[in-house]
Coordinates of N, CA and C in Angstrom, one line a residue:
M8 N -57.7 -28.9 -56.7 CA -58.2 -27.7 -56.2 C -57.6 -27.1 -54.8
N9 N -57.2 -25.7 -55.1 CA -56.8 -24.7 -54.2 C -57.9 -24.6 -52.9
T10 N -57.3 -24.9 -51.7 CA -58.4 -24.6 -50.7 C -58.0 -23.6 -50.2
L11 N -56.9 -23.0 -50.2 CA -56.2 -22.3 -49.4 C -56.7 -20.6 -48.7
P12 N -57.5 -20.5 -49.6 CA -58.1 -19.3 -49.4 C -59.3 -19.6 -48.7
L13 N -60.0 -20.9 -49.0 CA -61.3 -21.1 -47.8 C -60.6 -21.2 -46.5
V14 N -59.6 -22.0 -46.1 CA -59.0 -22.2 -44.9 C -58.5 -20.7 -44.1
L15 N -58.1 -19.5 -44.9 CA -57.5 -18.3 -44.8 C -59.3 -17.6 -44.3
W16 N -60.0 -17.4 -44.8 CA -61.4 -17.4 -44.8 C -61.7 -17.8 -42.9
N17 N -61.6 -18.7 -42.7 CA -61.6 -19.1 -41.3 C -61.2 -18.6 -40.4
V18 N -59.9 -18.2 -40.5 CA -59.2 -17.4 -40.0 C -59.4 -16.1 -39.6
E19 N -59.9 -16.1 -40.9 CA -60.5 -13.9 -40.9 C -61.5 -13.9 -39.9
Y20 N -62.6 -15.0 -40.4 CA -63.6 -14.6 -39.3 C -63.6 -14.9 -37.9
M21 N -62.2 -15.8 -37.5 CA -62.4 -16.1 -36.0 C -61.4 -14.7 -35.6
A22 N -60.9 -14.0 -36.1 CA -60.0 -13.2 -35.9 C -61.0 -11.6 -35.1
A23 N -62.1 -12.0 -36.0 CA -63.1 -11.0 -36.3 C -64.2 -11.1 -35.3
G24 N -64.3 -12.4 -34.6 CA -65.0 -13.1 -33.5 C -66.1 -13.7 -33.7
A25 N -66.0 -14.1 -34.8 CA -67.2 -15.1 -35.4 C -67.1 -16.2 -35.4
I26 N -67.9 -17.4 -35.0 CA -67.8 -18.6 -35.0 C -67.5 -19.2 -35.6
P27 N -66.9 -19.9 -36.2 CA -66.6 -21.0 -37.7 C -67.3 -22.3 -37.9
I28 N -68.2 -22.2 -38.9 CA -68.6 -23.4 -39.1 C -67.8 -24.0 -40.8
A29 N -66.7 -24.7 -40.3 CA -66.5 -24.9 -41.5 C -66.0 -26.8 -42.2
H30 N -65.8 -26.6 -42.9 CA -65.8 -28.5 -43.5 C -65.0 -29.1 -42.7
D31 N -65.5 -29.9 -42.6 CA -64.4 -31.1 -41.3 C -63.4 -31.6 -42.4
S32 N -62.7 -31.1 -42.8 CA -61.6 -31.8 -43.5 C -59.9 -30.8 -43.7
A33 N -59.4 -31.6 -44.3 CA -57.6 -30.6 -43.5 C -57.4 -29.7 -43.1
G34 N -57.4 -28.2 -43.4 CA -56.7 -27.7 -42.9 C -57.6 -27.4 -41.2
P35 N -58.9 -27.0 -41.9 CA -59.7 -26.5 -40.9 C -59.6 -27.8 -39.5
K36 N -59.9 -29.1 -40.0 CA -60.1 -29.7 -38.9 C -58.9 -30.3 -38.1
M37 N -57.6 -29.8 -38.9 CA -56.0 -30.2 -38.6 C -55.1 -29.3 -37.6
G38 N -55.8 -27.6 -37.7 CA -55.0 -26.6 -37.2 C -55.8 -25.7 -37.5
I39 N -57.1 -25.6 -37.4 CA -57.9 -23.9 -37.2 C -58.9 -24.2 -36.2
V40 N -59.9 -25.2 -36.5 CA -61.1 -24.8 -35.6 C -60.8 -26.3 -34.3
L41 N -59.7 -25.8 -33.6 CA -59.5 -26.8 -32.5 C -59.9 -25.9 -31.1
E42 N -59.8 -26.7 -30.0 CA -59.8 -26.3 -28.6 C -58.6 -25.3 -28.6
E43 N -59.3 -24.3 -27.7 CA -58.0 -23.2 -27.2 C -58.4 -23.0 -25.9
D44 N -57.5 -23.3 -25.0 CA -57.6 -23.4 -23.6 C -58.9 -24.2 -23.1
G45 N -58.8 -25.4 -23.6 CA -60.1 -26.3 -23.4 C -61.2 -25.9 -23.4
Q46 N -61.4 -24.5 -24.7 CA -62.3 -24.5 -25.1 C -62.8 -24.4 -26.4
Q47 N -63.7 -24.5 -26.8 CA -64.2 -25.1 -28.3 C -64.2 -23.5 -29.0
T48 N -63.9 -23.8 -30.3 CA -63.5 -22.9 -31.2 C -64.6 -22.2 -32.2
G49 N -65.1 -23.6 -32.5 CA -66.2 -23.6 -33.6 C -66.6 -25.0 -33.4
F50 N -67.3 -25.4 -35.5 CA -68.2 -26.6 -35.9 C -67.4 -26.8 -36.9
L51 N -66.8 -28.5 -36.7 CA -67.0 -28.9 -38.1 C -68.4 -29.7 -38.7
A52 N -68.4 -29.7 -40.0 CA -69.3 -30.2 -40.6 C -68.9 -30.8 -42.2
Q53 N -69.6 -31.7 -42.3 CA -69.3 -32.4 -43.7 C -70.4 -32.5 -44.7
N54 N -71.8 -32.2 -44.2 CA -72.9 -32.0 -45.3 C -73.9 -31.0 -44.8
A55 N -74.9 -30.9 -45.6 CA -76.2 -29.9 -45.9 C -76.1 -30.1 -44.1
E56 N -76.7 -31.4 -43.7 CA -77.4 -31.7 -42.2 C -76.5 -31.2 -41.2
E57 N -75.6 -31.5 -41.1 CA -74.3 -31.0 -40.0 C -74.0 -29.6 -40.4
Y58 N -74.2 -28.9 -41.7 CA -74.0 -27.2 -41.3 C -75.5 -27.0 -40.5
A59 N -76.6 -27.4 -41.3 CA -77.6 -26.6 -40.4 C -77.8 -26.7 -38.7
D60 N -77.5 -28.2 -38.7 CA -77.1 -28.1 -37.0 C -75.9 -27.5 -36.2
A61 N -75.2 -27.5 -37.1 CA -73.9 -26.4 -36.2 C -74.5 -24.9 -36.3
I62 N -75.4 -24.6 -37.6 CA -76.3 -22.9 -37.3 C -76.7 -22.8 -36.2
L63 N -77.6 -24.2 -36.3 CA -78.7 -23.7 -35.2 C -78.2 -23.9 -33.9
K64 N -77.1 -24.6 -33.5 CA -76.4 -24.6 -32.1 C -76.1 -23.0 -32.1
V65 N -75.3 -22.5 -32.9 CA -74.7 -21.1 -32.5 C -76.1 -20.4 -32.4
L66 N -77.1 -20.2 -32.9 CA -78.0 -19.1 -32.9 C -78.9 -19.9 -31.9
R67 N -79.0 -20.9 -31.1 CA -79.7 -20.8 -29.8 C -78.7 -21.5 -28.6
M68 N -77.3 -20.8 -28.7 CA -76.4 -20.5 -27.5 C -77.1 -19.4 -27.0
P69 N -76.8 -19.7 -25.5 CA -76.6 -18.7 -24.8 C -75.5 -17.8 -24.7
E70 N -76.1 -16.4 -25.1 CA -74.6 -15.3 -24.9 C -73.3 -15.8 -24.5
T71 N -73.7 -15.7 -23.2 CA -72.8 -15.9 -22.5 C -71.6 -17.2 -23.3
E72 N -72.1 -18.3 -23.6 CA -71.3 -19.5 -24.1 C -71.0 -19.1 -25.7
R73 N -71.8 -17.9 -26.2 CA -70.9 -17.9 -27.5 C -69.7 -16.8 -27.2
L74 N -69.8 -16.0 -26.6 CA -68.7 -14.9 -26.1 C -67.7 -15.4 -26.4
K75 N -67.9 -16.5 -25.0 CA -66.8 -17.8 -25.0 C -66.1 -18.1 -25.7
M76 N -67.3 -18.5 -26.4 CA -66.2 -19.9 -28.0 C -66.3 -18.3 -28.4
A77 N -66.7 -17.3 -29.1 CA -66.0 -16.4 -30.0 C -64.2 -16.0 -29.7
A78 N -64.5 -15.6 -28.0 CA -63.6 -15.3 -27.8 C -61.9 -16.4 -27.8
A79 N -62.6 -17.6 -27.6 CA -61.3 -18.8 -28.0 C -61.0 -18.6 -29.5
A80 N -62.1 -18.6 -30.3 CA -61.8 -18.8 -31.5 C -60.6 -17.8 -32.3
R81 N -61.0 -16.3 -31.2 CA -60.3 -15.1 -31.7 C -59.2 -15.2 -31.3
K82 N -58.7 -16.0 -30.0 CA -57.5 -16.7 -29.3 C -56.9 -17.4 -30.4
R83 N -57.1 -18.5 -30.5 CA -56.9 -19.2 -31.4 C -56.5 -19.0 -32.9
A84 N -56.8 -17.8 -33.5 CA -56.7 -17.5 -34.8 C -55.5 -16.2 -34.8
G85 N -55.4 -16.0 -33.2 CA -53.8 -15.2 -33.3 C -52.4 -16.1 -33.9
R86 N -53.1 -17.4 -33.6 CA -51.8 -18.1 -34.2 C -51.3 -17.9 -35.3
F87 N -52.3 -17.4 -36.1 CA -51.9 -17.4 -37.5 C -51.3 -16.1 -38.0
S88 N -51.0 -15.1 -37.1 CA -50.6 -13.5 -37.6 C -49.2 -13.8 -37.8
E89 N -48.7 -12.7 -38.5 CA -47.6 -12.3 -39.1 C -46.5 -12.2 -38.2
Q90 N -46.7 -11.9 -36.9 CA -46.1 -11.5 -36.1 C -45.6 -13.4 -35.7
R91 N -46.8 -14.2 -35.2 CA -46.2 -15.7 -34.8 C -45.7 -16.1 -35.4
F92 N -46.2 -16.0 -36.9 CA -45.5 -16.8 -38.1 C -43.7 -16.5 -37.8
F93 N -43.5 -14.8 -37.6 CA -42.0 -14.7 -37.8 C -41.4 -15.2 -36.5
E94 N -41.8 -15.2 -35.4 CA -41.3 -15.6 -33.8 C -41.4 -17.1 -34.4
D95 N -42.2 -17.9 -34.8 CA -41.8 -19.5 -34.7 C -40.7 -19.8 -35.7
F96 N -40.8 -18.9 -37.2 CA -39.9 -19.2 -38.0 C -38.6 -18.8 -37.0
K97 N -38.6 -17.7 -36.9 CA -37.0 -17.7 -35.7 C -36.6 -18.6 -35.1
A98 N -37.7 -19.1 -34.1 CA -37.3 -20.3 -33.6 C -36.8 -21.7 -34.4
A99 N -37.4 -21.9 -35.3 CA -37.2 -23.0 -36.1 C -35.9 -23.1 -36.8
I100 N -35.2 -21.9 -37.2 CA -34.0 -21.5 -37.7 C -33.3 -21.5 -36.7
R101 N -33.4 -21.0 -35.5 CA -32.5 -20.4 -34.6 C -31.5 -22.0 -34.5
P102 N -32.0 -23.2 -34.2 CA -30.7 -24.1 -33.5 C -29.6 -24.1 -35.3
M103 N -30.3 -24.2 -36.5 CA -29.2 -24.9 -37.7 C -28.4 -23.0 -37.6
L104 N -28.8 -22.1 -37.6 CA -27.9 -21.0 -37.3 C -26.7 -20.7 -36.6
N105 N -27.1 -21.5 -35.4 CA -26.1 -21.5 -34.4 C -24.8 -22.6 -34.7
H106 N -25.9 -23.8 -35.1 CA -24.7 -24.8 -35.7 C -23.8 -24.6 -37.0
V107 N -24.0 -23.8 -37.5 CA -23.1 -22.9 -38.8 C -22.3 -22.1 -38.3
S108 N -22.5 -21.6 -37.2 CA -21.8 -20.3 -36.8 C -20.9 -20.7 -35.9
R109 N -20.7 -22.1 -35.3 CA -19.5 -22.7 -34.8 C -18.3 -23.2 -35.2

């Protein structure tokens, strides 16, 4: 099963300022719903009860806390921008290009 589109949705709604509630597996767990500058960026869940608990946490969260988490999620989503990819790619290949040009 190809889950890439589902992972990208997490990044898209994080960029929009929504707090993600994502499946506790692979992409979301390993690289997307992680802390940003020490601030939680969302929630991970594996079953209906955990999803319901996460939804209730977001709904019951004080507005200031929700806005802080949304801002952290938005900042984390920036790691997946086209510009960031380009910069990271250039940094990764620069040593190889320097080695070849010698």
